[in-house]
Structure formats: structure tokens, C-alpha cells
mmCIF file of C-alpha atoms and ligand atoms in Angstrom:
data_model
loop_
_atom_site.group_PDB
_atom_site.id
_atom_site.type_symbol
_atom_site.label_atom_id
_atom_site.label_comp_id
_atom_site.label_asym_id
_atom_site.label_seq_id
_atom_site.Cartn_x
_atom_site.Cartn_y
_atom_site.Cartn_z
ATOM 1 C CA UNK A 1 94.271 73.317 166.049
ATOM 2 C CA UNK A 2 90.984 71.806 166.080
ATOM 3 C CA UNK A 3 91.129 67.313 166.704
ATOM 4 C CA UNK A 4 88.373 66.579 165.316
ATOM 5 C CA UNK A 5 85.581 68.849 162.822
ATOM 6 C CA UNK A 6 81.879 67.860 162.458
ATOM 7 C CA UNK A 7 82.072 66.323 158.908
ATOM 8 C CA UNK A 8 78.275 67.176 159.115
ATOM 9 C CA UNK A 9 78.221 70.705 160.297
ATOM 10 C CA UNK A 10 77.532 72.645 156.631
ATOM 11 C CA UNK A 11 80.679 74.432 157.356
ATOM 12 C CA UNK A 12 81.355 71.975 154.774
ATOM 13 C CA UNK A 13 78.566 71.767 152.299
ATOM 14 C CA UNK A 14 80.411 74.115 149.531
ATOM 15 C CA UNK A 15 82.768 72.143 148.445
ATOM 16 C CA UNK A 16 86.386 72.663 146.803
ATOM 17 C CA UNK A 17 86.157 70.769 143.497
ATOM 18 C CA UNK A 18 88.216 68.655 142.196
ATOM 19 C CA UNK A 19 90.205 70.162 139.570
ATOM 20 C CA UNK A 20 90.779 68.443 135.682
ATOM 21 C CA UNK A 21 93.583 65.773 136.348
ATOM 22 C CA UNK A 22 96.227 67.587 133.691
ATOM 23 C CA UNK A 23 96.017 70.379 135.753
ATOM 24 C CA UNK A 24 96.593 68.686 139.434
ATOM 25 C CA UNK A 25 99.480 66.938 138.129
ATOM 26 C CA UNK A 26 102.742 66.898 135.463
ATOM 27 C CA UNK A 27 101.459 63.694 134.005
ATOM 28 C CA UNK A 28 98.336 63.133 134.354
ATOM 29 C CA UNK A 29 98.838 59.147 133.399
ATOM 30 C CA UNK A 30 100.597 58.364 136.346
ATOM 31 C CA UNK A 31 98.339 55.286 138.188
ATOM 32 C CA UNK A 32 96.006 57.635 141.169
ATOM 33 C CA UNK A 33 96.561 57.190 144.908
ATOM 34 C CA UNK A 34 92.976 58.563 147.188
ATOM 35 C CA UNK A 35 94.221 59.646 150.536
ATOM 36 C CA UNK A 36 90.674 59.952 152.424
ATOM 37 C CA UNK A 37 91.894 61.632 155.997
ATOM 38 C CA UNK A 38 95.161 62.652 154.992
ATOM 39 C CA UNK A 39 95.623 65.126 157.915
ATOM 40 C CA UNK A 40 98.391 66.504 157.029
ATOM 41 C CA UNK A 41 99.413 64.605 154.642
ATOM 42 C CA UNK A 42 103.298 63.359 154.925
ATOM 43 C CA UNK A 43 102.620 60.089 154.525
ATOM 44 C CA UNK A 44 102.440 61.374 150.905
ATOM 45 C CA UNK A 45 104.343 63.040 150.939
ATOM 46 C CA UNK A 46 106.644 59.862 151.961
ATOM 47 C CA UNK A 47 104.565 58.261 148.623
ATOM 48 C CA UNK A 48 105.064 60.649 146.297
ATOM 49 C CA UNK A 49 107.906 61.850 146.544
ATOM 50 C CA UNK A 50 109.903 57.668 146.394
ATOM 51 C CA UNK A 51 107.284 56.012 144.462
ATOM 52 C CA UNK A 52 106.883 59.305 140.721
ATOM 53 C CA UNK A 53 105.355 56.426 138.758
ATOM 54 C CA UNK A 54 101.927 57.825 141.478
ATOM 55 C CA UNK A 55 99.908 59.763 141.205
ATOM 56 C CA UNK A 56 99.250 60.167 145.151
ATOM 57 C CA UNK A 57 95.595 62.850 145.876
ATOM 58 C CA UNK A 58 94.959 63.219 149.562
ATOM 59 C CA UNK A 59 90.979 65.082 150.745
ATOM 60 C CA UNK A 60 90.775 66.499 155.045
ATOM 61 C CA UNK A 61 88.352 68.646 156.943
ATOM 62 C CA UNK A 62 90.346 70.036 158.548
ATOM 63 C CA UNK A 63 91.648 73.114 156.098
ATOM 64 C CA UNK A 64 94.630 74.839 157.854
ATOM 65 C CA UNK A 65 96.046 71.446 157.631
ATOM 66 C CA UNK A 66 95.523 71.031 153.397
ATOM 67 C CA UNK A 67 96.643 74.313 153.852
ATOM 68 C CA UNK A 68 100.110 74.172 154.834
ATOM 69 C CA UNK A 69 99.883 71.095 152.539
ATOM 70 C CA UNK A 70 99.285 72.515 149.374
ATOM 71 C CA UNK A 71 102.492 75.345 150.538
ATOM 72 C CA UNK A 72 104.819 72.281 150.631
ATOM 73 C CA UNK A 73 104.093 70.984 147.372
ATOM 74 C CA UNK A 74 104.932 74.026 145.365
ATOM 75 C CA UNK A 75 108.137 75.350 147.375
ATOM 76 C CA UNK A 76 108.499 71.559 146.383
ATOM 77 C CA UNK A 77 107.670 71.906 143.148
ATOM 78 C CA UNK A 78 105.715 69.026 143.666
ATOM 79 C CA UNK A 79 104.044 67.051 140.947
ATOM 80 C CA UNK A 80 103.508 64.075 141.520
ATOM 81 C CA UNK A 81 100.558 65.034 144.865
ATOM 82 C CA UNK A 82 97.964 66.982 145.018
ATOM 83 C CA UNK A 83 96.071 68.258 148.374
ATOM 84 C CA UNK A 84 91.837 68.479 148.115
ATOM 85 C CA UNK A 85 90.216 70.519 151.745
ATOM 86 C CA UNK A 86 87.015 69.703 153.034
ATOM 87 C CA UNK A 87 83.650 66.910 153.272
ATOM 88 C CA UNK A 88 85.129 64.276 151.104
ATOM 89 C CA UNK A 89 81.718 62.641 151.236
ATOM 90 C CA UNK A 90 80.678 65.924 149.054
ATOM 91 C CA UNK A 91 83.684 65.725 147.129
ATOM 92 C CA UNK A 92 82.962 62.465 145.850
ATOM 93 C CA UNK A 93 79.643 63.363 146.431
ATOM 94 C CA UNK A 94 79.749 66.431 142.984
ATOM 95 C CA UNK A 95 79.690 65.292 138.909
ATOM 96 C CA UNK A 96 82.523 66.565 138.572
ATOM 97 C CA UNK A 97 84.326 63.719 141.080
ATOM 98 C CA UNK A 98 82.530 60.195 138.764
ATOM 99 C CA UNK A 99 85.778 61.240 136.586
ATOM 100 C CA UNK A 100 88.732 61.543 139.340
ATOM 101 C CA UNK A 101 86.719 57.675 140.706
ATOM 102 C CA UNK A 102 86.799 56.227 137.272
ATOM 103 C CA UNK A 103 90.403 56.695 137.521
ATOM 104 C CA UNK A 104 91.948 55.418 140.617
ATOM 105 C CA UNK A 105 93.493 52.392 141.370
ATOM 106 C CA UNK A 106 93.979 52.593 144.722
ATOM 107 C CA UNK A 107 91.649 54.528 147.502
ATOM 108 C CA UNK A 108 92.504 54.418 151.084
ATOM 109 C CA UNK A 109 91.158 55.186 154.053
ATOM 110 C CA UNK A 110 94.393 54.868 156.723
ATOM 111 C CA UNK A 111 92.720 55.472 160.999
ATOM 112 C CA UNK A 112 89.778 57.197 160.132
ATOM 113 C CA UNK A 113 87.976 59.002 162.734
ATOM 114 C CA UNK A 114 86.007 56.294 165.201
ATOM 115 C CA UNK A 115 83.544 58.580 167.057
ATOM 116 C CA UNK A 116 82.665 56.417 169.893
ATOM 117 C CA UNK A 117 78.974 57.381 171.088
ATOM 118 C CA UNK A 118 76.029 55.514 168.444
ATOM 119 C CA UNK A 119 74.894 58.987 168.352
ATOM 120 C CA UNK A 120 77.922 60.381 166.598
ATOM 121 C CA UNK A 121 78.572 57.288 164.202
ATOM 122 C CA UNK A 122 76.761 58.944 161.527
ATOM 123 C CA UNK A 123 80.132 61.002 160.944
ATOM 124 C CA UNK A 124 81.753 57.782 160.537
ATOM 125 C CA UNK A 125 83.206 58.608 156.126
ATOM 126 C CA UNK A 126 82.220 55.133 155.456
ATOM 127 C CA UNK A 127 78.261 55.296 155.401
ATOM 128 C CA UNK A 128 76.396 52.701 153.144
ATOM 129 C CA UNK A 129 75.860 56.208 150.770
ATOM 130 C CA UNK A 130 79.002 56.911 150.331
ATOM 131 C CA UNK A 131 80.792 53.284 149.560
ATOM 132 C CA UNK A 132 77.553 53.069 146.859
ATOM 133 C CA UNK A 133 78.878 56.122 145.794
ATOM 134 C CA UNK A 134 81.905 54.360 145.120
ATOM 135 C CA UNK A 135 80.386 51.097 144.207
ATOM 136 C CA UNK A 136 78.884 53.198 141.245
ATOM 137 C CA UNK A 137 81.513 54.254 139.555
ATOM 138 C CA UNK A 138 85.433 53.902 140.187
ATOM 139 C CA UNK A 139 86.009 50.523 137.517
ATOM 140 C CA UNK A 140 86.584 47.264 137.962
ATOM 141 C CA UNK A 141 89.732 45.928 139.767
ATOM 142 C CA UNK A 142 90.625 49.518 142.605
ATOM 143 C CA UNK A 143 91.447 48.749 145.185
ATOM 144 C CA UNK A 144 89.850 50.257 149.122
ATOM 145 C CA UNK A 145 92.386 49.321 151.901
ATOM 146 C CA UNK A 146 91.313 49.932 155.059
ATOM 147 C CA UNK A 147 93.593 50.438 158.323
ATOM 148 C CA UNK A 148 92.485 51.160 161.555
ATOM 149 C CA UNK A 149 93.006 50.670 165.665
ATOM 150 C CA UNK A 150 89.573 50.593 166.181
ATOM 151 C CA UNK A 151 88.133 46.402 166.390
ATOM 152 C CA UNK A 152 84.481 48.281 166.768
ATOM 153 C CA UNK A 153 85.267 50.583 163.323
ATOM 154 C CA UNK A 154 87.115 47.999 162.383
ATOM 155 C CA UNK A 155 83.756 45.313 162.841
ATOM 156 C CA UNK A 156 81.269 48.852 160.877
ATOM 157 C CA UNK A 157 83.700 49.358 157.780
ATOM 158 C CA UNK A 158 84.765 45.492 156.773
ATOM 159 C CA UNK A 159 80.905 45.404 157.209
ATOM 160 C CA UNK A 160 79.983 48.368 155.018
ATOM 161 C CA UNK A 161 82.157 46.721 152.620
ATOM 162 C CA UNK A 162 81.927 43.172 152.710
ATOM 163 C CA UNK A 163 77.450 43.732 152.891
ATOM 164 C CA UNK A 164 78.124 46.389 149.078
ATOM 165 C CA UNK A 165 77.864 42.480 146.574
ATOM 166 C CA UNK A 166 81.300 44.477 143.611
ATOM 167 C CA UNK A 167 83.385 44.249 146.377
ATOM 168 C CA UNK A 168 85.506 41.749 147.226
ATOM 169 C CA UNK A 169 88.048 41.218 149.988
ATOM 170 C CA UNK A 170 91.235 40.267 149.134
ATOM 171 C CA UNK A 171 93.797 37.806 150.995
ATOM 172 C CA UNK A 172 96.804 39.831 152.319
ATOM 173 C CA UNK A 173 98.634 37.363 152.229
ATOM 174 C CA UNK A 174 98.771 36.982 148.512
ATOM 175 C CA UNK A 175 98.514 40.535 148.139
ATOM 176 C CA UNK A 176 101.749 41.520 146.118
ATOM 177 C CA UNK A 177 102.789 45.409 147.686
ATOM 178 C CA UNK A 178 104.996 45.744 144.960
ATOM 179 C CA UNK A 179 102.471 46.795 142.636
ATOM 180 C CA UNK A 180 100.973 49.053 145.167
ATOM 181 C CA UNK A 181 100.767 52.613 146.109
ATOM 182 C CA UNK A 182 102.824 51.810 148.487
ATOM 183 C CA UNK A 183 105.444 49.128 147.442
ATOM 184 C CA UNK A 184 107.624 50.480 150.779
ATOM 185 C CA UNK A 185 105.195 49.722 152.942
ATOM 186 C CA UNK A 186 105.902 53.131 154.542
ATOM 187 C CA UNK A 187 103.721 53.782 157.784
ATOM 188 C CA UNK A 188 101.312 56.526 158.419
ATOM 189 C CA UNK A 189 101.573 59.781 161.132
ATOM 190 C CA UNK A 190 98.939 57.107 163.976
ATOM 191 C CA UNK A 191 100.171 54.003 162.470
ATOM 192 C CA UNK A 192 103.546 54.577 163.537
ATOM 193 C CA UNK A 193 102.441 56.179 167.117
ATOM 194 C CA UNK A 194 99.892 52.288 167.882
ATOM 195 C CA UNK A 195 103.159 50.725 166.516
ATOM 196 C CA UNK A 196 104.915 52.350 169.549
ATOM 197 C CA UNK A 197 102.819 52.182 171.731
ATOM 198 C CA UNK A 198 101.711 48.059 170.585
ATOM 199 C CA UNK A 199 98.039 48.500 169.883
ATOM 200 C CA UNK A 200 96.542 46.111 167.571
ATOM 201 C CA UNK A 201 96.104 47.658 163.971
ATOM 202 C CA UNK A 202 93.131 45.498 161.666
ATOM 203 C CA UNK A 203 93.354 45.813 158.549
ATOM 204 C CA UNK A 204 91.755 44.870 155.153
ATOM 205 C CA UNK A 205 92.259 45.394 151.305
ATOM 206 C CA UNK A 206 88.813 45.277 148.975
ATOM 207 C CA UNK A 207 88.193 44.861 145.389
ATOM 208 C CA UNK A 208 85.220 46.300 142.737
ATOM 209 C CA UNK A 209 84.061 43.368 140.486
HETATM 210 C C1 SAM B 1 93.093 59.748 162.984
HETATM 211 S S1 SAM B 1 93.291 60.899 161.926
HETATM 212 C C2 SAM B 1 94.076 59.641 160.552
HETATM 213 C C3 SAM B 1 95.340 60.602 159.888
HETATM 214 C C4 SAM B 1 96.485 59.524 159.190
HETATM 215 N N1 SAM B 1 95.674 59.226 157.414
HETATM 216 C C5 SAM B 1 96.598 58.645 159.509
HETATM 217 O O1 SAM B 1 96.985 58.083 159.540
HETATM 218 O O2 SAM B 1 97.514 59.481 160.227
HETATM 219 C C6 SAM B 1 91.833 61.515 160.659
HETATM 220 C C7 SAM B 1 91.986 62.353 159.404
HETATM 221 O O3 SAM B 1 90.576 61.957 159.004
HETATM 222 C C8 SAM B 1 89.473 63.816 158.535
HETATM 223 N N2 SAM B 1 89.045 63.159 158.070
HETATM 224 C C9 SAM B 1 87.419 62.818 159.261
HETATM 225 N N3 SAM B 1 86.543 63.130 158.657
HETATM 226 C C10 SAM B 1 86.411 63.164 157.828
HETATM 227 C C11 SAM B 1 85.712 63.975 155.969
HETATM 228 N N4 SAM B 1 84.890 63.579 156.667
HETATM 229 N N5 SAM B 1 86.438 63.998 154.804
HETATM 230 C C12 SAM B 1 87.348 64.373 155.130
HETATM 231 N N6 SAM B 1 88.163 64.164 155.984
HETATM 232 C C13 SAM B 1 88.342 63.570 157.271
HETATM 233 C C14 SAM B 1 90.168 64.410 160.423
HETATM 234 O O4 SAM B 1 90.271 65.315 160.004
HETATM 235 C C15 SAM B 1 92.094 63.126 160.506
HETATM 236 O O5 SAM B 1 92.222 64.676 160.197
#
């Protein structure tokens, strides 16, 4: 399995459309959370099985992972979890995604690929243009969660989101997780690895205002 794919490759120009919420979920009226770069989706399975008052949507660019995740959803008859394959930037730029973006309660970017070399920074998922799409489409009150173990990437993501005046930083100490998409603070796979190896985690929460 390839660990990294180039999101700017033309292979990802054609996108899988996000279906209408009624077709994706058993109850389209539940709170909706989007996880970008969800890998095999284990984190979202953990969340969806316990938090049945939330719908979870995962976007992942590695096709094999998404195919397997979709099979697991079907086999488990899980009605509050849906996966989409492709480059999140292309998918959310599509006019058909605007309705989904309007319905989101929150979005997470958990340990996105750092793309260390400067010439590859343009492959990072968080870009000013991408944040602009979010700031134009999300409704007020929508939360964005970022988390990474790479300080330089954190500074870059934080700078990019904070320089958009439609987002304000939420003080984590005042944040009530129990009402969020992740009330039990379930860890992602990368997060478990980072904790086991005693590496730092840099995280921040923003709200669309
Ligand atoms: C380092 S992994 C972290 C996976 C998971 N979020 C976690 O915390 O364990 C980053 C994931 O983001 C995916 N990814 C990278 N760029 C993406 C993009 N533009 N659109 C969708 N997924 C992307 C990668 O394929 C990979 O699965």
C-alpha cells in the first residue's frame, strides 16, 4: 500500500460526488462531522458505533482504503458513517458539496501529511484557497479541529486558518468535548502512535464566526 500519493496528480481530477445526505445516512437530520484524510477510517468507525446521534463522513485519497471502509460499513449495516474517495480539495470545491458544507457541525484534520520539502508544500491539504472555500461555505458556529505532531506544519496550518477573519480560535480549556463529535476523546491511529512514542501533539480548535 502506498503511504503517500500526490494529491495534485491529474488522477484525482475526476471526483466522487458526495451524495445527498438522505442517500448517505439513515437519518440525515443528525449532527454531521467531516474527517479529512481519514485513512482506513478506524477512528470514524470507533466514533460512529458509539455516538449514534452523529453522522460521520470521511474523505480519503487512497482508493483501496476507501473501498475497504465502504465494504465494512455495508457489512456492519452502519447507517451513520459514509466514506468518499478522492482529493478533499477537489471534492469540496465541487458545487454539489456546498450543501454538505452548509450542514456540517465540525471538520477535523488529524495528522495531515506534512510534505516536508518546501517544493511540496503546495500538496498540503490546508491551503489559503481551500480555507477560503470553507469560510465561504460553512455556517456560523461550525468548528474546525486541527492536530499534528509536526510543529512546522502546525504553525503553517494555524497561520493559514487564523489569517482568515471568519475563523476565531477557541480556547481548548473552555471547550466542552462532551457535546462535540468526539465526546470520549477517541484517538486516531496516528495519535496512538505519537502518544506511544512520547512525541508532541500540537492542536487547535477554530469556529466560523
Ligand atoms: C498521516 S495520515 C493520518 C491518518 C489519520 N487521520 C490519523 O490521524 O491516523 C494522512 C492521511 O491523509 C490522506 N490525505 C492526504 N492528502 C489528502 C487529500 N488531499 N485528500 C484526502 N485525503 C488526503 C492520506 O492518504 C493519509 O491517509
